[in-house]
Short mmCIF file of C-alpha atoms and ligand atoms in Angstrom, two decimals:
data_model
loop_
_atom_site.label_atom_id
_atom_site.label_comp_id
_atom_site.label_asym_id
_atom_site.label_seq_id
_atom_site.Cartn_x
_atom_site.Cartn_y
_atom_site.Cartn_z
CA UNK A 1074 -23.70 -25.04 -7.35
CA UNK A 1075 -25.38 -23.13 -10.51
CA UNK A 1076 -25.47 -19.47 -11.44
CA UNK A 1077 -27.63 -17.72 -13.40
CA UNK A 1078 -24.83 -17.75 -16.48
CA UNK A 1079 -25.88 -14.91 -18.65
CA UNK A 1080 -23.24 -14.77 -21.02
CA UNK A 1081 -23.94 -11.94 -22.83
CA UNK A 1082 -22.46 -11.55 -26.60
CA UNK A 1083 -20.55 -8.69 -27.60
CA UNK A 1084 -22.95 -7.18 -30.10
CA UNK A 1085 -25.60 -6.42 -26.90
CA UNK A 1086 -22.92 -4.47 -25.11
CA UNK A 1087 -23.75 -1.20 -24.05
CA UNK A 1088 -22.14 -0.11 -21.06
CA UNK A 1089 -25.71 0.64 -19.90
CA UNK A 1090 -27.24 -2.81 -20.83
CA UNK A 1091 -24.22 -4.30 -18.94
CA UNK A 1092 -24.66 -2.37 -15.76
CA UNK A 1093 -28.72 -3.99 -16.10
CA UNK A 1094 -27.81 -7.43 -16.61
CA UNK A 1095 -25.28 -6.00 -13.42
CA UNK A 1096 -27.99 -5.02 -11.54
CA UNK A 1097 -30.83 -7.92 -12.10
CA UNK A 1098 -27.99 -9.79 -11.10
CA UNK A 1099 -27.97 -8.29 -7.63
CA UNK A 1100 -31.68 -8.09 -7.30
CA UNK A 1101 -31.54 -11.95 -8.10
CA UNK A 1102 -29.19 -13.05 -5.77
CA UNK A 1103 -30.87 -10.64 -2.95
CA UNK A 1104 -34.15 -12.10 -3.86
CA UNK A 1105 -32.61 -15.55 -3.25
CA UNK A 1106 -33.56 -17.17 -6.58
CA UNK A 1107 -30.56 -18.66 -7.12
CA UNK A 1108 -32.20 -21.44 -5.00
CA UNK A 1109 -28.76 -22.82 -3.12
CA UNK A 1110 -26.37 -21.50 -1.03
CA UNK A 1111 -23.45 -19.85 -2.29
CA UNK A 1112 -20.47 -21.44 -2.88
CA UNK A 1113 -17.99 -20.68 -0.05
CA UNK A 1114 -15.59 -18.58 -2.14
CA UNK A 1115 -18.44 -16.52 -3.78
CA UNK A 1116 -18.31 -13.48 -1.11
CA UNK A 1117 -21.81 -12.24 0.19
CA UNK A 1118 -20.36 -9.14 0.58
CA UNK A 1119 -19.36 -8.66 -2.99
CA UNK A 1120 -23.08 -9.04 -3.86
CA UNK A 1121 -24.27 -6.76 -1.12
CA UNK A 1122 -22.06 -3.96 -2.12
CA UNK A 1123 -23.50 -1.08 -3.56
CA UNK A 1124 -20.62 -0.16 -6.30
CA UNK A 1125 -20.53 3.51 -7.87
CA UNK A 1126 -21.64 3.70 -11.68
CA UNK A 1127 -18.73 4.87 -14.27
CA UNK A 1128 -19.97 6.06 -16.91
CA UNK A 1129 -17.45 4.78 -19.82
CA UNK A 1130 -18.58 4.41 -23.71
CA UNK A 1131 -17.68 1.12 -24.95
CA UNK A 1132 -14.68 1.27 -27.48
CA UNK A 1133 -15.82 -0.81 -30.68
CA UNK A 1134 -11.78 -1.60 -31.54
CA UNK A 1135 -11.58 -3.67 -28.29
CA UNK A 1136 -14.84 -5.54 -28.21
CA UNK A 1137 -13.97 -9.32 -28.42
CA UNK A 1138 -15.78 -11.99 -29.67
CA UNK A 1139 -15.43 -14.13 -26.78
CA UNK A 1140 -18.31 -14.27 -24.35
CA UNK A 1141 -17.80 -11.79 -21.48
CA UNK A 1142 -16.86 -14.20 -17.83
CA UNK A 1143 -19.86 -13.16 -15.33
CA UNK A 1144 -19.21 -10.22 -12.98
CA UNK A 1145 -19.39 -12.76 -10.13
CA UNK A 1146 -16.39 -14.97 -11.09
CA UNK A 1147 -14.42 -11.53 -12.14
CA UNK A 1148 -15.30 -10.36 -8.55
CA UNK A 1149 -14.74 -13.45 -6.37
CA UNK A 1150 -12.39 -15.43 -7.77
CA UNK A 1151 -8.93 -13.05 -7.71
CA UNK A 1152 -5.40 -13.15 -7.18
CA UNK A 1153 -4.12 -9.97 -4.91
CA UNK A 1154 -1.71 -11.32 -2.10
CA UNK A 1155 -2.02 -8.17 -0.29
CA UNK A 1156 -5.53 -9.65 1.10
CA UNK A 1157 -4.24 -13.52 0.63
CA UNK A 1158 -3.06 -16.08 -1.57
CA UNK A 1159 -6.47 -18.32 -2.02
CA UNK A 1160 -8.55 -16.92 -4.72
CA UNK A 1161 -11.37 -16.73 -3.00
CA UNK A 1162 -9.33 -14.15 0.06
CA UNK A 1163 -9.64 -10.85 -2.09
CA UNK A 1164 -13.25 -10.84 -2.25
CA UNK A 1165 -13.34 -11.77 1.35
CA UNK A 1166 -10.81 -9.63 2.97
CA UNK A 1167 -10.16 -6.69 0.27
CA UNK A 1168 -13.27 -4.42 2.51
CA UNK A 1169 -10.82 -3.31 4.56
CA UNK A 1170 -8.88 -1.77 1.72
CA UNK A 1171 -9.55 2.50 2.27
CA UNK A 1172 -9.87 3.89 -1.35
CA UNK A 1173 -10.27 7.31 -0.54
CA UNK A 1174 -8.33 9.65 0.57
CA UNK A 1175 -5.53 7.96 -2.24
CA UNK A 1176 -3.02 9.82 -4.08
CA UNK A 1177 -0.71 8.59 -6.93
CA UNK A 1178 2.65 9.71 -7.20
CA UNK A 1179 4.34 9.91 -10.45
CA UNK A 1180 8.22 10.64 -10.13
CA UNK A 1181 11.58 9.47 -11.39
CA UNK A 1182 13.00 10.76 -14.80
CA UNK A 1183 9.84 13.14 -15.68
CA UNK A 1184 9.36 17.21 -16.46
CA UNK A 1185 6.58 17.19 -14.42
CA UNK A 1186 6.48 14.84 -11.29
CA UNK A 1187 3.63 15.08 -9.87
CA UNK A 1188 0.88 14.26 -6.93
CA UNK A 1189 -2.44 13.48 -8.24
CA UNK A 1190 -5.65 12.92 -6.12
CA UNK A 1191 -7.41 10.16 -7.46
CA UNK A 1192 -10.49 12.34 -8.16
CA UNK A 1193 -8.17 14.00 -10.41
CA UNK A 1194 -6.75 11.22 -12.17
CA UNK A 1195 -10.38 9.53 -13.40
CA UNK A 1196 -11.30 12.96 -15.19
CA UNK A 1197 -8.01 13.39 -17.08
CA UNK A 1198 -8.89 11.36 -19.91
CA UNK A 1199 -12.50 10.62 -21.20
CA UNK A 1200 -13.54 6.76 -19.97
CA UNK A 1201 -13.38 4.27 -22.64
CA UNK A 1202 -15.19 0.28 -21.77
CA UNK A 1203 -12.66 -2.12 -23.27
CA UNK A 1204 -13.55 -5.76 -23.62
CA UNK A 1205 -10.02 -7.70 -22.83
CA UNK A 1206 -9.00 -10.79 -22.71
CA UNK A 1207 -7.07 -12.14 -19.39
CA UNK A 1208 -4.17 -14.72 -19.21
CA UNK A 1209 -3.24 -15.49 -15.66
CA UNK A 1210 0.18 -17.48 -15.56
CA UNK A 1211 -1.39 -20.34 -13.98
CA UNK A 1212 -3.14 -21.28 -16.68
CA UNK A 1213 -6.94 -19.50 -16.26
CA UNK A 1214 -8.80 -16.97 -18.00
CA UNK A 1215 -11.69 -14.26 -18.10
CA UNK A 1216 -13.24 -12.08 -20.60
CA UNK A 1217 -13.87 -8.62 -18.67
CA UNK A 1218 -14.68 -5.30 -19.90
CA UNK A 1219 -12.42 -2.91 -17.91
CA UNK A 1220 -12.90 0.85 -17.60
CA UNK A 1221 -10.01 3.70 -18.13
CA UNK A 1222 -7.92 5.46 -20.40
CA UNK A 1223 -4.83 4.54 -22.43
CA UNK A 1224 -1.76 5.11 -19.60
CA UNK A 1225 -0.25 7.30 -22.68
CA UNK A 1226 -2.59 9.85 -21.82
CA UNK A 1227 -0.82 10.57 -18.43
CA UNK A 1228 2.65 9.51 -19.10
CA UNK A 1229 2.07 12.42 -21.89
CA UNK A 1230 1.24 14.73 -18.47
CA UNK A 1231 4.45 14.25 -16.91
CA UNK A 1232 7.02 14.49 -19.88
CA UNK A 1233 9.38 11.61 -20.09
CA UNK A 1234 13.03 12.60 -20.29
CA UNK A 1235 14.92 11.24 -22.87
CA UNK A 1236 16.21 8.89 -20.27
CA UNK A 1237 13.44 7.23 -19.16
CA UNK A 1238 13.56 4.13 -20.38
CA UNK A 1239 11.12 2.19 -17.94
CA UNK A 1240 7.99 2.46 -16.11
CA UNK A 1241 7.83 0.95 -12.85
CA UNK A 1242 4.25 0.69 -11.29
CA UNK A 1243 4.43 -0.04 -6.73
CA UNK A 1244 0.95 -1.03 -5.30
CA UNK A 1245 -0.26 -0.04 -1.74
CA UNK A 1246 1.77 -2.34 0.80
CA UNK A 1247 -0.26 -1.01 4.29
CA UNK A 1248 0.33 -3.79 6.90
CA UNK A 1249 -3.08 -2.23 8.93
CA UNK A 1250 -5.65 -3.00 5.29
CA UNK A 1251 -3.59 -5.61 3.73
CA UNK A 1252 -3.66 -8.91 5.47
CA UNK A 1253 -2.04 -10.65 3.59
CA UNK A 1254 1.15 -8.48 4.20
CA UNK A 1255 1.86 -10.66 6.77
CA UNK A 1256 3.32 -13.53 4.95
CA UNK A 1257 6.52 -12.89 3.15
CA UNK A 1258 6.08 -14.65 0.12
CA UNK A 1259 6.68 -11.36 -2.03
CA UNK A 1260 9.22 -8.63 -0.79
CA UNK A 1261 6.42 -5.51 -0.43
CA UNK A 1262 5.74 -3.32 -2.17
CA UNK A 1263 4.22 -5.48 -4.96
CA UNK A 1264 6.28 -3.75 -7.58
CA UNK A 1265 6.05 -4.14 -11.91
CA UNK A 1266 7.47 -2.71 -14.53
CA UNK A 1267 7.20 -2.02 -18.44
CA UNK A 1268 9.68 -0.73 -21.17
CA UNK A 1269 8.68 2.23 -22.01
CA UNK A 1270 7.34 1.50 -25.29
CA UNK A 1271 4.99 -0.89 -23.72
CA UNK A 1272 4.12 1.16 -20.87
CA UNK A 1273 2.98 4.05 -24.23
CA UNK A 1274 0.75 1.51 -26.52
CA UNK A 1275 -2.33 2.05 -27.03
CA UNK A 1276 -3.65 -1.18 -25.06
CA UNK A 1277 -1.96 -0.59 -22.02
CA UNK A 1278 -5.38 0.75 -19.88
CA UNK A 1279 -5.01 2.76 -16.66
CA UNK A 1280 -8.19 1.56 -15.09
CA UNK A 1281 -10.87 2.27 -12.80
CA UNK A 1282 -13.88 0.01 -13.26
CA UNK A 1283 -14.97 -3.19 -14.71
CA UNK A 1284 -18.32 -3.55 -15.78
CA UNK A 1285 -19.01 0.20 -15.56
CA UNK A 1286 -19.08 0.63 -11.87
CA UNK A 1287 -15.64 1.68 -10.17
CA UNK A 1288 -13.16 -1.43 -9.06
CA UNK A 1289 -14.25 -3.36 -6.84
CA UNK A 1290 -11.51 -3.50 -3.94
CA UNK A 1291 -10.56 -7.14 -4.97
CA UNK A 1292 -9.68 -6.19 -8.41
CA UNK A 1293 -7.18 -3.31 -7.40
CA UNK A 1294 -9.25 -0.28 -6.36
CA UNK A 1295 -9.02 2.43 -6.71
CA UNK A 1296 -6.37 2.77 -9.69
CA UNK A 1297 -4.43 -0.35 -11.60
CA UNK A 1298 -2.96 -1.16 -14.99
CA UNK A 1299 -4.32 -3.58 -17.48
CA UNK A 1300 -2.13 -5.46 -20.29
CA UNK A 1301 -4.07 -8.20 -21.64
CA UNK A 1302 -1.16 -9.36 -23.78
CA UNK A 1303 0.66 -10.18 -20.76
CA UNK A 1304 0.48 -12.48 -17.78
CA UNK A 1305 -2.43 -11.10 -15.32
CA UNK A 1306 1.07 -10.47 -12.80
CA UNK A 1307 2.07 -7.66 -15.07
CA UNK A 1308 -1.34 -6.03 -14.18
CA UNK A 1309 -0.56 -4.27 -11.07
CA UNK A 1310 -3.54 -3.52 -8.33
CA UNK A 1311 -3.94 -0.32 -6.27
CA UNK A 1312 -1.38 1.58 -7.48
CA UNK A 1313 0.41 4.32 -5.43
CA UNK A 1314 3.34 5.43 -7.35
CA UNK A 1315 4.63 5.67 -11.09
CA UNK A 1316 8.07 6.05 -11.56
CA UNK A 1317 10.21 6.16 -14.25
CA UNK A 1318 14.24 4.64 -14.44
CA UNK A 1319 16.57 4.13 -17.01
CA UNK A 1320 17.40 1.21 -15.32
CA UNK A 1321 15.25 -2.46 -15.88
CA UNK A 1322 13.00 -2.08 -12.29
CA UNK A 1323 13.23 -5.32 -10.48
CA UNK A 1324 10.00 -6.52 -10.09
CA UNK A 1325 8.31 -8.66 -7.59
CA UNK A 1326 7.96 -11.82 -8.98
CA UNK A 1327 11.12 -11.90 -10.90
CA UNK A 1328 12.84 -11.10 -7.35
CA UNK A 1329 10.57 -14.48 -6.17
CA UNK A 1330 12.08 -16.79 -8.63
CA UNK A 1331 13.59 -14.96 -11.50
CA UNK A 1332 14.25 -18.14 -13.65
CA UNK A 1333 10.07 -18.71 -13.68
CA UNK A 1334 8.61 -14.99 -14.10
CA UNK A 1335 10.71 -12.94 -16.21
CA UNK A 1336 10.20 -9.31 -16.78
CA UNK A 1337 8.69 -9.23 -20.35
CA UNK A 1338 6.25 -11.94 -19.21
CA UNK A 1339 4.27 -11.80 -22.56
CA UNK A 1340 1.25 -14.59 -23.03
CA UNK A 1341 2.87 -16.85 -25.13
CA UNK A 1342 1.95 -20.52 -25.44
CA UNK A 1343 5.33 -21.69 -27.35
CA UNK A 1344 7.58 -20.93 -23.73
CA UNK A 1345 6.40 -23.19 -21.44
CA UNK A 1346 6.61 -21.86 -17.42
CA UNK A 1347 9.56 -23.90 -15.82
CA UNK A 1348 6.70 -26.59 -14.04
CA UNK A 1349 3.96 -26.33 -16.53
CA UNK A 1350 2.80 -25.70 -20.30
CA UNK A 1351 1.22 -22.56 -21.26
CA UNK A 1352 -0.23 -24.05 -24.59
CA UNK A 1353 -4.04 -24.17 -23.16
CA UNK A 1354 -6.25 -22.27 -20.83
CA UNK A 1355 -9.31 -22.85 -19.01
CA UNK A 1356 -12.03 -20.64 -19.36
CA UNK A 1357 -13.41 -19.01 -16.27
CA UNK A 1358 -17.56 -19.11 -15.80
CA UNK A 1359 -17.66 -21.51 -18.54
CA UNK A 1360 -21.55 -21.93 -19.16
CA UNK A 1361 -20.11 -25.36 -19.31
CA UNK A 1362 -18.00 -26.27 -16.32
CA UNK A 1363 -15.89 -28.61 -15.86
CA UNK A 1364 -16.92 -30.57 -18.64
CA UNK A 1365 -15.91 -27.27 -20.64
CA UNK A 1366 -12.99 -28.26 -23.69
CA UNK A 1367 -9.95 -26.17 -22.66
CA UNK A 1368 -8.65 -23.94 -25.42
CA UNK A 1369 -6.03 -22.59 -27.28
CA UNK A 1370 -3.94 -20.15 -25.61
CA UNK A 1371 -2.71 -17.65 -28.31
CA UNK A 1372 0.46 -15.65 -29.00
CA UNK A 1373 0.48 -12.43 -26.86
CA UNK A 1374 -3.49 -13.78 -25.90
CA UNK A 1375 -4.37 -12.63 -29.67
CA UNK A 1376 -3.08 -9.11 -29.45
CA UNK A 1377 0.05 -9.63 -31.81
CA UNK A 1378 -1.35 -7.12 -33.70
CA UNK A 1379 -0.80 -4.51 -31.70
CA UNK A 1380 2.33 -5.64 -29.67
CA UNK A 1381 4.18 -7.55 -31.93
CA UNK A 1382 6.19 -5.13 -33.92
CA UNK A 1383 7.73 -4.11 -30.27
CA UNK A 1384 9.11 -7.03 -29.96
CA UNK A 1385 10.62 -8.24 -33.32
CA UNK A 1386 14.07 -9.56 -33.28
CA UNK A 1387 13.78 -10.77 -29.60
CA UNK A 1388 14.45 -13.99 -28.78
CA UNK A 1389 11.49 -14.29 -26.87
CA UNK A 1390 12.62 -17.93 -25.37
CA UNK A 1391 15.30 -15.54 -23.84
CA UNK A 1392 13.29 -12.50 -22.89
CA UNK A 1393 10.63 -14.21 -21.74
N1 LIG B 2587 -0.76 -5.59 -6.14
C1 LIG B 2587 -1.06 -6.74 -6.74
N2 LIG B 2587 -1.40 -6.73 -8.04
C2 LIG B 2587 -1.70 -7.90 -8.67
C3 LIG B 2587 -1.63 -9.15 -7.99
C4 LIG B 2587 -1.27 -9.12 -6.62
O1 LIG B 2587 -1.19 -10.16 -5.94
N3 LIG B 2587 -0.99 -7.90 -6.03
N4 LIG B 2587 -1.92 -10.32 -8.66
C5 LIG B 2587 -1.77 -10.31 -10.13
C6 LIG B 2587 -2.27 -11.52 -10.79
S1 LIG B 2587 -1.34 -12.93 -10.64
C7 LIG B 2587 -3.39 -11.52 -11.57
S2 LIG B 2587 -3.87 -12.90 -12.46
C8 LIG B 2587 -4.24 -10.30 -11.66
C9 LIG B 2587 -5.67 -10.68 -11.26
O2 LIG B 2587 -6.52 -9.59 -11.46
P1 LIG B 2587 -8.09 -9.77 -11.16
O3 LIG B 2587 -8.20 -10.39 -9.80
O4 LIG B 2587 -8.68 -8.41 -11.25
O5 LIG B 2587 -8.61 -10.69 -12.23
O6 LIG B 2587 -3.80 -9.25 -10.80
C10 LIG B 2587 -2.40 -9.07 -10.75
N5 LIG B 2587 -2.08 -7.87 -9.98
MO1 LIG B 2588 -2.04 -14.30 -12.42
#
């Protein structure tokens, strides 16, 4: 199986030139010149969609070097247990996820909790393109420009008391669009947290879009966080409700096996997970396959720059 792999380099980005090389993408695939059939857990429907255009300017601080992973493994190959645990389930099962009406709640130790319609949410903020890089635990890894806002921008809506110390983030858990509710691998709500200085820097991105078109449903439509210096866990999908504790929220996968996924979960490759190194990753979309060289994994995925300094004096073997 081959794909047209058009690895585009950072210095072409445009949001505009990416929704193109988007778009001929489609046409190609409609016009059946990628000559085979598709591989079984690349979704037809993904392609067919018709996704909504977000109009985002592309932030020059957080465009990465690394070649951006193609829009088709972003969109088909996906972990969201609401729809499944195979990677290829999201893209095949997320259609039945309804992203409008949606309202996010943001309560807990605020001024100002509030309701917001989703319509509301995507204008508060003007829509930055951010090129991040994504760790996922089990040792994988994209290049995707997301679409949103710093979360500081609404967490400075709502007025923090003094005693908020956390942020904890609860996805959509409806039994009738989530398949994958069925199976009780994780106690639902899929629920994940952040101290609050984490859930305020900069790099923490309340998105709606990759690519410059709105989330597709198998990446966490409508609303979700993005933390690239974390494990892709962290990153909550479809978020319904902020809330804000003084208390450490337990989250889901630390409730799953607490000794395996703690709650910091920062990318770093000197802790090793319990059954497995976290020293190298493998590329997704890697022009060169399997016969790709993996790489490096880096220290908070080569965003100690801007994270580091909130974690100094940590024992991060401890607080991992
Ligand atoms: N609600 C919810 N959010 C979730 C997950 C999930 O299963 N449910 N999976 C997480 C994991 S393990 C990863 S790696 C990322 C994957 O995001 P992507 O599919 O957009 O790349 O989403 C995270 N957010
Ligand atoms: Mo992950």
């Amino acid at each position: 199986m081959r794909f047209i792999d058009k690895t585009i380099l950072p210095g072409d980005i445009t949001p505009q030139a990416v929704f193109e090389n988007r778009r001929n993408l489609i046409k190609a695939a409609a016009a059946g010149s990628f000559g085979m059939a598709l591989a079984p857990w690349f979704s037809r429907e993904a392609l067919a969609a018709n996704p909504e255009k977000l109009s985002a300017v592309l932030n020059q601080a957080y465009a990465s070097k690394d070649g951006l992973t193609p829009y088709k493994y972003v969109t088909t190959y996906n972990n969201f247990y609401e729809f499944g645990t195979d990677k290829a389930d999201p893209a095949e099962y997320a259609h039945t996820l309804q992203t409008r009406p949606w309202t996010i709640s943001i309560e807990g130790l605020v001024k100002k909790p509030v309701t917001l319609d989703i319509d509301a949410l995507l204008k508060l903020a003007p829509m930055e393109e951010r090129i991040y890089r994504m760790r996922c635990v089990e040792g994988w890894s994209m290049v995707i420009p997301w679409d949103g806002y710093s979360l500081s921008k609404l967490i400075n809506q709502v007025e923090p008391l003094g005693s908020a110390k956390y942020v904890e983030f609860i996805s959509l858990a409806d039994k009738v669009q989530m398949p994958g509710l069925k199976s009780k691998i994780i106690d639902w709500p899929y629920r994940e947290g952040l101290r609050m200085d984490e859930a305020m820097n900069p790099l923490t991105l309340l998105t709606f879009g990759l690519y410059g078109e709105v989330l597709p449903k198998q990446n966490g439509a409508p609303v979700r966080i993005v933390l690239p210096w974390k494990y892709g866990f962290k990153s909550a999908k479809s978020i319904v409700k902020i809330r804000f504790t003084e208390e450490m929220p337990k989250t889901s996968w630390s409730q799953f096996d607490a000794r395996e996924y703690g709650f910091y979960s920062n990318v770093n490759p000197q802790v090793d997970h319990p059954r497995w190194s976290q020293a190298m990753e493998r590329r997704i979309g890697d022009p060169k396959g399997v016969f790709a060289p993996k790489i490096k994994t880096q220290m908070f995925n080569g965003y100690a720059e801007q994270v580091a300094s909130m974690y100094a004096g940590m024992d991060l073997k401890k607080f991992y």
